[in-house]
PDB file of N, CA, C and O in Angstrom:
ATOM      1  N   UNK A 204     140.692 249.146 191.843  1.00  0.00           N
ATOM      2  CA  UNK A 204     139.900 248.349 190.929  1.00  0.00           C
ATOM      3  C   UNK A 204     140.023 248.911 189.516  1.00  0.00           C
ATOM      4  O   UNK A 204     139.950 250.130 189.365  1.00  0.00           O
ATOM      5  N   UNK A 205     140.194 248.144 188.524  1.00  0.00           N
ATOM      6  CA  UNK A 205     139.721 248.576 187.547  1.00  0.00           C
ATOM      7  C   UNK A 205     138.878 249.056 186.720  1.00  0.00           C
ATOM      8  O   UNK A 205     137.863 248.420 187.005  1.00  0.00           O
ATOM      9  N   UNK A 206     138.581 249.823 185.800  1.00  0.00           N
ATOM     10  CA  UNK A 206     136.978 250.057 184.861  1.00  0.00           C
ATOM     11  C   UNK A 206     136.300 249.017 184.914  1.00  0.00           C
ATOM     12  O   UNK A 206     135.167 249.001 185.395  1.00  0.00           O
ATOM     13  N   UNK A 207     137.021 247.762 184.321  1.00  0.00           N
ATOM     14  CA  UNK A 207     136.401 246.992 183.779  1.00  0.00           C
ATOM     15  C   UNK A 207     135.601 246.103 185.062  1.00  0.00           C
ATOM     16  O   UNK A 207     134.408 245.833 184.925  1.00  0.00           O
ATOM     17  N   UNK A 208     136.202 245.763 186.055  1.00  0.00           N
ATOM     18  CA  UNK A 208     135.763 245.259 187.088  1.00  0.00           C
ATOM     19  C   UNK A 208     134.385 245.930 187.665  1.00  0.00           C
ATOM     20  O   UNK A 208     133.310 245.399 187.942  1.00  0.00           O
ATOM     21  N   UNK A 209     134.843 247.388 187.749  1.00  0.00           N
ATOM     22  CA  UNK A 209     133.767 248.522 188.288  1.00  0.00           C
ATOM     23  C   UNK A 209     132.624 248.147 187.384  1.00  0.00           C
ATOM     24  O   UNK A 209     131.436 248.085 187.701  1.00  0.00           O
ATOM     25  N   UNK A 210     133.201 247.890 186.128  1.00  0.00           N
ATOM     26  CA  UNK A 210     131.620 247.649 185.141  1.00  0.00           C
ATOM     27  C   UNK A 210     130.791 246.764 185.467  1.00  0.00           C
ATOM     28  O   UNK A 210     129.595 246.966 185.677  1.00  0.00           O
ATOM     29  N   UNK A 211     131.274 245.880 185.523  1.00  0.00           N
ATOM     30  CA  UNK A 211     131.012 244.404 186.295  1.00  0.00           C
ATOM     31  C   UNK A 211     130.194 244.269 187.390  1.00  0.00           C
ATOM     32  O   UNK A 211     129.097 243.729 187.534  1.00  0.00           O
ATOM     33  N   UNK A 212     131.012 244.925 188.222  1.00  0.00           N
ATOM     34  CA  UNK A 212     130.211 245.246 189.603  1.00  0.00           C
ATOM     35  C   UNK A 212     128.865 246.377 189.224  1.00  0.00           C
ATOM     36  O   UNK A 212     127.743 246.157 189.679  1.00  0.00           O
ATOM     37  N   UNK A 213     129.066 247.213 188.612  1.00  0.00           N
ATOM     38  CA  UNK A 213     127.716 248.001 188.556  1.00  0.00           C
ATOM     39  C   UNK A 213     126.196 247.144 187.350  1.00  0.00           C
ATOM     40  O   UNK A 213     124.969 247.219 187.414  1.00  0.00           O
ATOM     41  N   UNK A 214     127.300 246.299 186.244  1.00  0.00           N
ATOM     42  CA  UNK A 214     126.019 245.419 185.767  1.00  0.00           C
ATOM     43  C   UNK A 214     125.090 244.508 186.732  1.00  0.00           C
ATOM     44  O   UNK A 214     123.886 244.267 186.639  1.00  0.00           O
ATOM     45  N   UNK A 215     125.864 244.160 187.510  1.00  0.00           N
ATOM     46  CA  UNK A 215     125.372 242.856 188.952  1.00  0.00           C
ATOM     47  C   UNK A 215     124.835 243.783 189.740  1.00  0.00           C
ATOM     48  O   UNK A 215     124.597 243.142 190.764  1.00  0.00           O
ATOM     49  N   UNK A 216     124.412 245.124 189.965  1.00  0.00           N
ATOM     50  CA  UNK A 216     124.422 245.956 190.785  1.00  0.00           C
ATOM     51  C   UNK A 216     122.636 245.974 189.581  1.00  0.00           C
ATOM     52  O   UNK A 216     121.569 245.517 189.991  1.00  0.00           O
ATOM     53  N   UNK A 217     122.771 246.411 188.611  1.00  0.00           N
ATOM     54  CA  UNK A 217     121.604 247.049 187.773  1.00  0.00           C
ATOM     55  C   UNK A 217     120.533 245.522 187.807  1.00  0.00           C
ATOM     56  O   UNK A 217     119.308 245.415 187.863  1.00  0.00           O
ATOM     57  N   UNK A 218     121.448 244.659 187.756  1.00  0.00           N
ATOM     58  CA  UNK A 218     120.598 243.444 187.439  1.00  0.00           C
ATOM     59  C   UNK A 218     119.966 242.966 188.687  1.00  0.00           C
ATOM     60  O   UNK A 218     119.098 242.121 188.464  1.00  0.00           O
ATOM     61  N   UNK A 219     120.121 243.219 189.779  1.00  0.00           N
ATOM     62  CA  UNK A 219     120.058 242.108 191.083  1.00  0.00           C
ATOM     63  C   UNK A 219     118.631 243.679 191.272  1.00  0.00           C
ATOM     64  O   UNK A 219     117.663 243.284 191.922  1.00  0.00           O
ATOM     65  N   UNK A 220     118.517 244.969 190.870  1.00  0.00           N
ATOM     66  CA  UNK A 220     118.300 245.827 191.310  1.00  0.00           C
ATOM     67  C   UNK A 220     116.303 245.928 190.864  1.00  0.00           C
ATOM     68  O   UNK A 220     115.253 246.380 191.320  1.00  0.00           O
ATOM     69  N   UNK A 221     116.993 244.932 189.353  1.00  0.00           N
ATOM     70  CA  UNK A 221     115.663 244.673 188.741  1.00  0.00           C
ATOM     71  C   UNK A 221     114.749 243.319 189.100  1.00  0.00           C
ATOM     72  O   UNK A 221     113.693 242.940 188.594  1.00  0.00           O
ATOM     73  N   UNK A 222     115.615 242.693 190.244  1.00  0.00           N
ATOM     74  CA  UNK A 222     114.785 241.259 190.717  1.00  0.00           C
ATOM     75  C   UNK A 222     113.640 241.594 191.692  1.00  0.00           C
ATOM     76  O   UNK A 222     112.855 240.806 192.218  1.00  0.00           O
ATOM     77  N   UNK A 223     113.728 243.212 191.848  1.00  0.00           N
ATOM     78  CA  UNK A 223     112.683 243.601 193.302  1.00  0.00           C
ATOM     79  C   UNK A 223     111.992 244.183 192.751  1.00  0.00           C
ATOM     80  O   UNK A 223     111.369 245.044 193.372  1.00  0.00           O
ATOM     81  N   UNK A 224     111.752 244.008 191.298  1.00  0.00           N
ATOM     82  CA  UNK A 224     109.989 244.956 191.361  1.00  0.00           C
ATOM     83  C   UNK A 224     109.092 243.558 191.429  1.00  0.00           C
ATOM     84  O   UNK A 224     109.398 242.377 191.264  1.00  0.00           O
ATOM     85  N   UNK A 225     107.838 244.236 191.750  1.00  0.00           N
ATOM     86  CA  UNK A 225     106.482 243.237 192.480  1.00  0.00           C
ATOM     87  C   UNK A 225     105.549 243.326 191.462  1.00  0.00           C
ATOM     88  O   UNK A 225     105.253 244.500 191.242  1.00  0.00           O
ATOM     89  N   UNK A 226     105.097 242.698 190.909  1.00  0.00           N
ATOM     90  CA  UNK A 226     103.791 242.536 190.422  1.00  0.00           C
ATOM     91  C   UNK A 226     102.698 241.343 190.796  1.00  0.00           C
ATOM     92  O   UNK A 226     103.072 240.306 191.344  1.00  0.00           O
ATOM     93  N   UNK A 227     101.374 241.579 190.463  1.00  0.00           N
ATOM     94  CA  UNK A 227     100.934 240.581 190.570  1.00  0.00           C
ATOM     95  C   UNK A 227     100.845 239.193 190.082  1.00  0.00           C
ATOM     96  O   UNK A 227     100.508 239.097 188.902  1.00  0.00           O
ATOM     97  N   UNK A 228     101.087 238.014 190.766  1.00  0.00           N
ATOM     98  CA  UNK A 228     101.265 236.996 190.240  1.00  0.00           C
ATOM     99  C   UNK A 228     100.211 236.274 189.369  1.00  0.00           C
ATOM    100  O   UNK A 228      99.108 236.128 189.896  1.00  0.00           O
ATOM    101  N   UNK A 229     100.386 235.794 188.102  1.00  0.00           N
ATOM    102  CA  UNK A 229      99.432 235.230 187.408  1.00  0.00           C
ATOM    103  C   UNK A 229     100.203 233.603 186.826  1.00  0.00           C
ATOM    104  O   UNK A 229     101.400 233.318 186.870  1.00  0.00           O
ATOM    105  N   UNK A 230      99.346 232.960 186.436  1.00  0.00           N
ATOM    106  CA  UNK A 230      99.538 231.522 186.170  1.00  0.00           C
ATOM    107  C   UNK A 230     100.180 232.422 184.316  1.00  0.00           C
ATOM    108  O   UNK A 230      99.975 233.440 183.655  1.00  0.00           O
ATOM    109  N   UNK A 231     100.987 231.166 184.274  1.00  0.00           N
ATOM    110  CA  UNK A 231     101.786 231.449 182.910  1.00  0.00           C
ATOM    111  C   UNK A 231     100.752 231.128 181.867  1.00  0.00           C
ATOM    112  O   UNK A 231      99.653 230.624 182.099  1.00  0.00           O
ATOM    113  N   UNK A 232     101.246 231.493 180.637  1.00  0.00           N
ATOM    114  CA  UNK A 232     100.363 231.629 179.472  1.00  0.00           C
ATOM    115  C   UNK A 232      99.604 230.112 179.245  1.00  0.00           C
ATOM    116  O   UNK A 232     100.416 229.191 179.156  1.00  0.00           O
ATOM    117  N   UNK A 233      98.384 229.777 179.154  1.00  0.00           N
ATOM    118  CA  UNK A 233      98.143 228.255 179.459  1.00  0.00           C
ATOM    119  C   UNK A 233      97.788 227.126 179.654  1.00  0.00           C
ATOM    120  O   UNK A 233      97.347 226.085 179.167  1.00  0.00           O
ATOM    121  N   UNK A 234      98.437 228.157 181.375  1.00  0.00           N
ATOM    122  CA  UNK A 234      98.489 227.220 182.491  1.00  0.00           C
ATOM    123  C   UNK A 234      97.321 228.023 183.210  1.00  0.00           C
ATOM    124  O   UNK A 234      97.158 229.240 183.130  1.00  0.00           O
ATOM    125  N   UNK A 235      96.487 227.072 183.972  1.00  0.00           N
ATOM    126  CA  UNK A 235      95.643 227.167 185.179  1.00  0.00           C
ATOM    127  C   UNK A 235      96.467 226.737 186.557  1.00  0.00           C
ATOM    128  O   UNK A 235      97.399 225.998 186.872  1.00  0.00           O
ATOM    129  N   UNK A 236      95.620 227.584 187.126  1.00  0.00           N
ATOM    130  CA  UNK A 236      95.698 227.249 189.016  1.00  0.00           C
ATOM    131  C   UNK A 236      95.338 226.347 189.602  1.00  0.00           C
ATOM    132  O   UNK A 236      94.197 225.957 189.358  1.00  0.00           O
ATOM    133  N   UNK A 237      95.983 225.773 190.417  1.00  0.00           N
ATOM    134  CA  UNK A 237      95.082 224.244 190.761  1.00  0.00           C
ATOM    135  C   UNK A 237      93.598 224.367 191.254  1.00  0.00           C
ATOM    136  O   UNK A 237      92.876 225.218 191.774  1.00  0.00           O
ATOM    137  N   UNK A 238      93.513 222.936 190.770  1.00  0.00           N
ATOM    138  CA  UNK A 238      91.722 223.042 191.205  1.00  0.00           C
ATOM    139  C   UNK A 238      91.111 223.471 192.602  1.00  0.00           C
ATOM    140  O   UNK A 238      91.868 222.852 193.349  1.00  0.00           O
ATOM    141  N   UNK A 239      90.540 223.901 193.136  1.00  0.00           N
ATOM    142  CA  UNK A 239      90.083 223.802 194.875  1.00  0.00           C
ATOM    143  C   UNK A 239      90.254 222.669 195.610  1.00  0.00           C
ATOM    144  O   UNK A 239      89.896 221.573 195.181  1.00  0.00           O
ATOM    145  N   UNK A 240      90.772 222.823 196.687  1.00  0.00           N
ATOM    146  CA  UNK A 240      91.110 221.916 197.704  1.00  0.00           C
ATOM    147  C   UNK A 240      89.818 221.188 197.645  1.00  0.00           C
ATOM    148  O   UNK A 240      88.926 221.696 196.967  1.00  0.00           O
ATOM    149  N   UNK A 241      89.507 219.635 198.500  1.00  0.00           N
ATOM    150  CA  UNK A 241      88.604 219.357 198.893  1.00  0.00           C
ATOM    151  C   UNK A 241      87.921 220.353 200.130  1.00  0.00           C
ATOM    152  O   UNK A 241      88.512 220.872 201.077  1.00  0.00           O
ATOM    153  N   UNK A 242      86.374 220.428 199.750  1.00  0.00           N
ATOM    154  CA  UNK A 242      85.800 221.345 201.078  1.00  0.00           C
ATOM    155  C   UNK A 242      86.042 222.476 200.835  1.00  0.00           C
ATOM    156  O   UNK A 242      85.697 223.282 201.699  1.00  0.00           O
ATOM    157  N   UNK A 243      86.608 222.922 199.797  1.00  0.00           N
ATOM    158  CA  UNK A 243      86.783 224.955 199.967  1.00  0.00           C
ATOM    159  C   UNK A 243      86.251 224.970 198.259  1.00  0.00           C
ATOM    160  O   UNK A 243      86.790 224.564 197.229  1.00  0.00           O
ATOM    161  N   UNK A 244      85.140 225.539 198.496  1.00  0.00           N
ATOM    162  CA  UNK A 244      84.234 226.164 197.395  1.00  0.00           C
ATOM    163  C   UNK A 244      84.962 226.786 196.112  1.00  0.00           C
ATOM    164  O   UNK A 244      84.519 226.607 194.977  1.00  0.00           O
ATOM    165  N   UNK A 245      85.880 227.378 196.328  1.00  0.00           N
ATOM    166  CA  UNK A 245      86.623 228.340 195.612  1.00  0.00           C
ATOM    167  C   UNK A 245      88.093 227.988 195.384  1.00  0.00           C
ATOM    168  O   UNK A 245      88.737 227.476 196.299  1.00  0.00           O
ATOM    169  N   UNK A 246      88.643 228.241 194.202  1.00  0.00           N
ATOM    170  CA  UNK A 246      89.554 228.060 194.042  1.00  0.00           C
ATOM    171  C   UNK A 246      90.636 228.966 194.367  1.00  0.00           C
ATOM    172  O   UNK A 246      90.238 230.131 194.356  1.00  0.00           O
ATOM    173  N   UNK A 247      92.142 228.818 194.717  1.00  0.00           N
ATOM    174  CA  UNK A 247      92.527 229.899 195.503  1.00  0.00           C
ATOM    175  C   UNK A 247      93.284 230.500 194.470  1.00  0.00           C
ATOM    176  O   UNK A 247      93.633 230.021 193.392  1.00  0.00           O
ATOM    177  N   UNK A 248      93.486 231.601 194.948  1.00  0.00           N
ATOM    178  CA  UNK A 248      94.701 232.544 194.028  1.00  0.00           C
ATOM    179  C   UNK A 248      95.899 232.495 193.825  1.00  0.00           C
ATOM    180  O   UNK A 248      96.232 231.699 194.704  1.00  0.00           O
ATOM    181  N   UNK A 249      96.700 232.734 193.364  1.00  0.00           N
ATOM    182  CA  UNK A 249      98.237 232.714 193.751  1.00  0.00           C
ATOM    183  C   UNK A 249      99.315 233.424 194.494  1.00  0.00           C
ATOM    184  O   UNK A 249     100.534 233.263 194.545  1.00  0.00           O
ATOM    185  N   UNK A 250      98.258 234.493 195.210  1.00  0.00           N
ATOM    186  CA  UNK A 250      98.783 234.779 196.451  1.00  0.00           C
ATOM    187  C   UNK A 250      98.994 233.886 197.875  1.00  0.00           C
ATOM    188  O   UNK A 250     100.007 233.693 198.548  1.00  0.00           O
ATOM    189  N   UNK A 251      97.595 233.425 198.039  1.00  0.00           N
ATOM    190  CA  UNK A 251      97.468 232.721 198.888  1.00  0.00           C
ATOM    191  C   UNK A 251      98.178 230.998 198.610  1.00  0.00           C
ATOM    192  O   UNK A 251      98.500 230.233 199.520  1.00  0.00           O
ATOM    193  N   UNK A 252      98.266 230.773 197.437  1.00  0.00           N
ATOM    194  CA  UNK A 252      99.076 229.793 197.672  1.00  0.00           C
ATOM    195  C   UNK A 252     100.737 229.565 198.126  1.00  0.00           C
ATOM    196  O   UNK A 252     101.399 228.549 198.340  1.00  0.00           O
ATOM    197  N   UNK A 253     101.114 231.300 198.166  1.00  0.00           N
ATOM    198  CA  UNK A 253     102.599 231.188 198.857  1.00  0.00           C
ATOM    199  C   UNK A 253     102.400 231.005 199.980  1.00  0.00           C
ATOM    200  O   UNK A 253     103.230 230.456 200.704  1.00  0.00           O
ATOM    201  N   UNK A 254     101.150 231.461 200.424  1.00  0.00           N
ATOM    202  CA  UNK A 254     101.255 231.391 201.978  1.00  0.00           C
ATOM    203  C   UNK A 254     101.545 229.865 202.680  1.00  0.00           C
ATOM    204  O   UNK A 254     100.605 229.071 202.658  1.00  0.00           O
ATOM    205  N   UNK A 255     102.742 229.470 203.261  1.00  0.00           N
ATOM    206  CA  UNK A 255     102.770 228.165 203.838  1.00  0.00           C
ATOM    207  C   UNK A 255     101.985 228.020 204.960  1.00  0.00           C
ATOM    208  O   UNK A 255     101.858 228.811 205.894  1.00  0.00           O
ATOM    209  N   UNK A 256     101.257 226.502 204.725  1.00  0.00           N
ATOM    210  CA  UNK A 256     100.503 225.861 205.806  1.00  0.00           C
ATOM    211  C   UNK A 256     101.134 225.936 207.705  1.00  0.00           C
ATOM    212  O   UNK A 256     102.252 225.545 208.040  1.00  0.00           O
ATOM    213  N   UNK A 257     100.411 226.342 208.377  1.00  0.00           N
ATOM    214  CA  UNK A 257     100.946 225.976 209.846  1.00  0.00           C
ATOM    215  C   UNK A 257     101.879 224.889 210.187  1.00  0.00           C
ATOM    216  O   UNK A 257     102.647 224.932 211.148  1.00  0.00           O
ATOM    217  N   UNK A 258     101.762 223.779 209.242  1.00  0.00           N
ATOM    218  CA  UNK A 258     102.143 222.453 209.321  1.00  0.00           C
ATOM    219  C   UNK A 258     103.624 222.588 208.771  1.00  0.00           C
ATOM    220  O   UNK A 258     104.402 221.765 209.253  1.00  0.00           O
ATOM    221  N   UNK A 259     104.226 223.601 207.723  1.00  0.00           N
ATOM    222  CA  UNK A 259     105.032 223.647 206.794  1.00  0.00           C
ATOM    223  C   UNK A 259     105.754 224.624 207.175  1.00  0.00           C
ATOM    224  O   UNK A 259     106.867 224.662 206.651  1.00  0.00           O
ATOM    225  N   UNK A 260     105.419 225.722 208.174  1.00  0.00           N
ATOM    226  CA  UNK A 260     106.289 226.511 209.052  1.00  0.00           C
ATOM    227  C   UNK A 260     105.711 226.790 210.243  1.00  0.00           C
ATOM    228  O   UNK A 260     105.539 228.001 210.376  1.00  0.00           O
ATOM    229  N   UNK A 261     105.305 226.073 211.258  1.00  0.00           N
ATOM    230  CA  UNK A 261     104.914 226.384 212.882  1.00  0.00           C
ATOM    231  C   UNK A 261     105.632 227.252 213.441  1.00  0.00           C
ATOM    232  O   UNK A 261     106.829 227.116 213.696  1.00  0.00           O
ATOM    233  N   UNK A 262     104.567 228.759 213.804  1.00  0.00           N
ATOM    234  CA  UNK A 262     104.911 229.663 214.508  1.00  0.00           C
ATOM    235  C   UNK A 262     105.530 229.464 215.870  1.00  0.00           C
ATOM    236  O   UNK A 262     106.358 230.241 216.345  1.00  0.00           O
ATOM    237  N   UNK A 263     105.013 228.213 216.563  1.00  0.00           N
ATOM    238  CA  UNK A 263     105.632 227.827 217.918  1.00  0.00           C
ATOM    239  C   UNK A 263     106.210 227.062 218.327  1.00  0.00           C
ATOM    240  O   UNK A 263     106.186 226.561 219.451  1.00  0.00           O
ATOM    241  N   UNK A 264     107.144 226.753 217.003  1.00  0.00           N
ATOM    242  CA  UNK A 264     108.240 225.846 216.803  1.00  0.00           C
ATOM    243  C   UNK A 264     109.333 225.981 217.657  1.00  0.00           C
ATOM    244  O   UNK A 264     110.075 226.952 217.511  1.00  0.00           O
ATOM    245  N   UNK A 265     109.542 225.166 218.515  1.00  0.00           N
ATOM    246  CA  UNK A 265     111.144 225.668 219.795  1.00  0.00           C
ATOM    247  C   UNK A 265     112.111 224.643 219.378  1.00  0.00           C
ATOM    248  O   UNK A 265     111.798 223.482 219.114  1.00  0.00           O
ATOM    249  N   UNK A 266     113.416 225.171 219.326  1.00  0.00           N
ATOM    250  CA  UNK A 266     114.384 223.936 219.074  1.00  0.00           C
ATOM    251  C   UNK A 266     115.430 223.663 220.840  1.00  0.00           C
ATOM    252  O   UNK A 266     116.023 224.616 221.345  1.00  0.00           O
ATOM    253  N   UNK A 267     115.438 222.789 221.243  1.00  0.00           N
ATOM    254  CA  UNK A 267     116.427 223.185 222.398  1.00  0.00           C
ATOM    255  C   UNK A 267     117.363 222.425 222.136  1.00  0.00           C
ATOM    256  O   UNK A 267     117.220 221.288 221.689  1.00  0.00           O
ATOM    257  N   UNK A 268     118.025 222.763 222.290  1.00  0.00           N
ATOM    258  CA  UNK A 268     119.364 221.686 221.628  1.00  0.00           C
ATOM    259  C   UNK A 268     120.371 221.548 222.778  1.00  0.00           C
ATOM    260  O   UNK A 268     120.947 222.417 223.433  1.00  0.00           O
ATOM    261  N   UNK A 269     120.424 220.091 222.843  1.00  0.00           N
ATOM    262  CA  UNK A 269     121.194 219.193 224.028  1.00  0.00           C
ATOM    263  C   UNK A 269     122.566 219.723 224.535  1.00  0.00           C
ATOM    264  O   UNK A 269     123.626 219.491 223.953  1.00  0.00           O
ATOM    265  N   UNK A 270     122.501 220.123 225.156  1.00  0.00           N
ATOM    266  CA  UNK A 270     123.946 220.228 225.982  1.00  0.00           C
ATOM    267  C   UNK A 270     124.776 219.161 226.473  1.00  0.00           C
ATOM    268  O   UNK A 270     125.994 219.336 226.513  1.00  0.00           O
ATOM    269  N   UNK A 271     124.335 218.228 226.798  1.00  0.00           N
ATOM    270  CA  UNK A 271     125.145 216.921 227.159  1.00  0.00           C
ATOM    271  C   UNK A 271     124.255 215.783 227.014  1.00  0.00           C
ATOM    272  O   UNK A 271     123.042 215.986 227.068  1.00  0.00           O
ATOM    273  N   UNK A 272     124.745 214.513 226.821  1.00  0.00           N
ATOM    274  CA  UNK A 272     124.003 213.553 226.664  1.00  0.00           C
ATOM    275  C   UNK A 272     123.086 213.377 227.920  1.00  0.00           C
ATOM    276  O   UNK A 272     123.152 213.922 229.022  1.00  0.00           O
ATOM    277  N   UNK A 273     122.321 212.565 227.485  1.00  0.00           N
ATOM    278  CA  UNK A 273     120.957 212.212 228.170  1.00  0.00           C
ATOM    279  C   UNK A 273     119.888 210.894 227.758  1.00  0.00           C
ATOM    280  O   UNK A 273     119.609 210.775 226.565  1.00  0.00           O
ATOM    281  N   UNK A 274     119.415 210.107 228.551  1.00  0.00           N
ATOM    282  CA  UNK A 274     118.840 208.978 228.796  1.00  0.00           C
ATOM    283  C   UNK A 274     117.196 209.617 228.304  1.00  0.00           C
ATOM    284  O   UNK A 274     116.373 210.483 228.603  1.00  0.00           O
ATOM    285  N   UNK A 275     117.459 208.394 227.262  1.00  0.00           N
ATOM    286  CA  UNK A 275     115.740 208.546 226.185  1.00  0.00           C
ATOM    287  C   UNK A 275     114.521 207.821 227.231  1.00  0.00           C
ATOM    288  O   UNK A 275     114.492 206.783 227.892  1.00  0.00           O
ATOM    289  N   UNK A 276     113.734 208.743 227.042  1.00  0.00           N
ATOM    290  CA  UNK A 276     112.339 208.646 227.728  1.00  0.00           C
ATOM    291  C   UNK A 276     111.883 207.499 227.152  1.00  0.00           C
ATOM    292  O   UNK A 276     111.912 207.348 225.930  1.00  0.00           O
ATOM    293  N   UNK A 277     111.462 206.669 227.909  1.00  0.00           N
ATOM    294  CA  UNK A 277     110.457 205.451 227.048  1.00  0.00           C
ATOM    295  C   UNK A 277     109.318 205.734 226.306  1.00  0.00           C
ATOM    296  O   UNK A 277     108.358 206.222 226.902  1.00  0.00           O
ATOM    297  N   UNK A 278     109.235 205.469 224.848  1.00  0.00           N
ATOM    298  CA  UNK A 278     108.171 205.744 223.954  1.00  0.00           C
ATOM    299  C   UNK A 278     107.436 204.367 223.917  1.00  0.00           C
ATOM    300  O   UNK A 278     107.992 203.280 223.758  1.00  0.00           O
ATOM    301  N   UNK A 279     106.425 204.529 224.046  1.00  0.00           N
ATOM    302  CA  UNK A 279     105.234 203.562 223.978  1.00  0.00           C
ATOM    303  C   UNK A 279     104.938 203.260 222.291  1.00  0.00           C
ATOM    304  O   UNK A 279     104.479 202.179 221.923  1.00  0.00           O
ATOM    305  N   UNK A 280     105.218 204.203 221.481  1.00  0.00           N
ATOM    306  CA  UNK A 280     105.336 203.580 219.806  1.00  0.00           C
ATOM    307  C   UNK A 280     106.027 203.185 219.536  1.00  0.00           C
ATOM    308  O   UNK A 280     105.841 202.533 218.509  1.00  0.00           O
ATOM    309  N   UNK A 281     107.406 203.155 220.096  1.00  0.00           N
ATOM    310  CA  UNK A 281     108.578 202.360 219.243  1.00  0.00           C
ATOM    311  C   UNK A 281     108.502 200.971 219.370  1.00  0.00           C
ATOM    312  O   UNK A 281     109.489 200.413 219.850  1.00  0.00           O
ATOM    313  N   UNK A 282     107.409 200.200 218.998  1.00  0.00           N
ATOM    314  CA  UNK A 282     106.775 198.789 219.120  1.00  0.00           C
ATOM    315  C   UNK A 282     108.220 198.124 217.535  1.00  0.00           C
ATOM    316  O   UNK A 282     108.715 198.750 216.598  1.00  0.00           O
ATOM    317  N   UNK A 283     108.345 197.001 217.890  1.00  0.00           N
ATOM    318  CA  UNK A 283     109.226 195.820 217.342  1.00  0.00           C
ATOM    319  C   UNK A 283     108.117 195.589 215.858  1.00  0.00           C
ATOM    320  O   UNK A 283     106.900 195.600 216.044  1.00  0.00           O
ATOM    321  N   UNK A 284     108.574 195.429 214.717  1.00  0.00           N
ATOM    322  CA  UNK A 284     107.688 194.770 213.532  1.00  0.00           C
ATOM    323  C   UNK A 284     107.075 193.673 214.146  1.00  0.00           C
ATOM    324  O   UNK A 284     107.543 193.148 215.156  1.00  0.00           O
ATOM    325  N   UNK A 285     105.779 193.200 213.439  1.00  0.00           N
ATOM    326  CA  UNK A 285     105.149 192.407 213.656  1.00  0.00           C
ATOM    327  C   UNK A 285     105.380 191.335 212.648  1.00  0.00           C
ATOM    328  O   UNK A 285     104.738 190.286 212.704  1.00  0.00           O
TER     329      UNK A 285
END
């Protein structure tokens, strides 16, 4: 490799190195946090708003994925437009 490459590689090395410090998250200069949900007294922080809903990543999510074709179960919703 060359210097110049090596440089390269160690700037992408210094820079990617500085994307992992943590601080606490705050709303930008401003800007406010959204208002409180309906029903929750308090407005939440911006920690807790990374946290995704059960709905938005289900812990007991299974995928099984088909090995050979197979004959669809009759669904009682797949009703014709009215």
């Amino acid at each position: 490799m060359t210097a110049r490459a090596l440089a390269v590689i160690a700037g992408c090395a210094a820079l990617l190195a500085g994307c992992g410090v943590r601080a606490p998250l705050t709303p930008a200069p401003g800007a406010n946090l959204p208002v409180a949900p309906l029903g929750r007294s308090t407005q939440p922080v911006a920690d807790e708003l990374l946290i995704p809903d059960p709905q938005a990543a289900p812990a007991n999510r299974t995928v099984e994925l088909r090995l050979r074709s197979e004959e669809r179960r009759d669904d009682p919703f797949d009703l014709p437009p009215e």
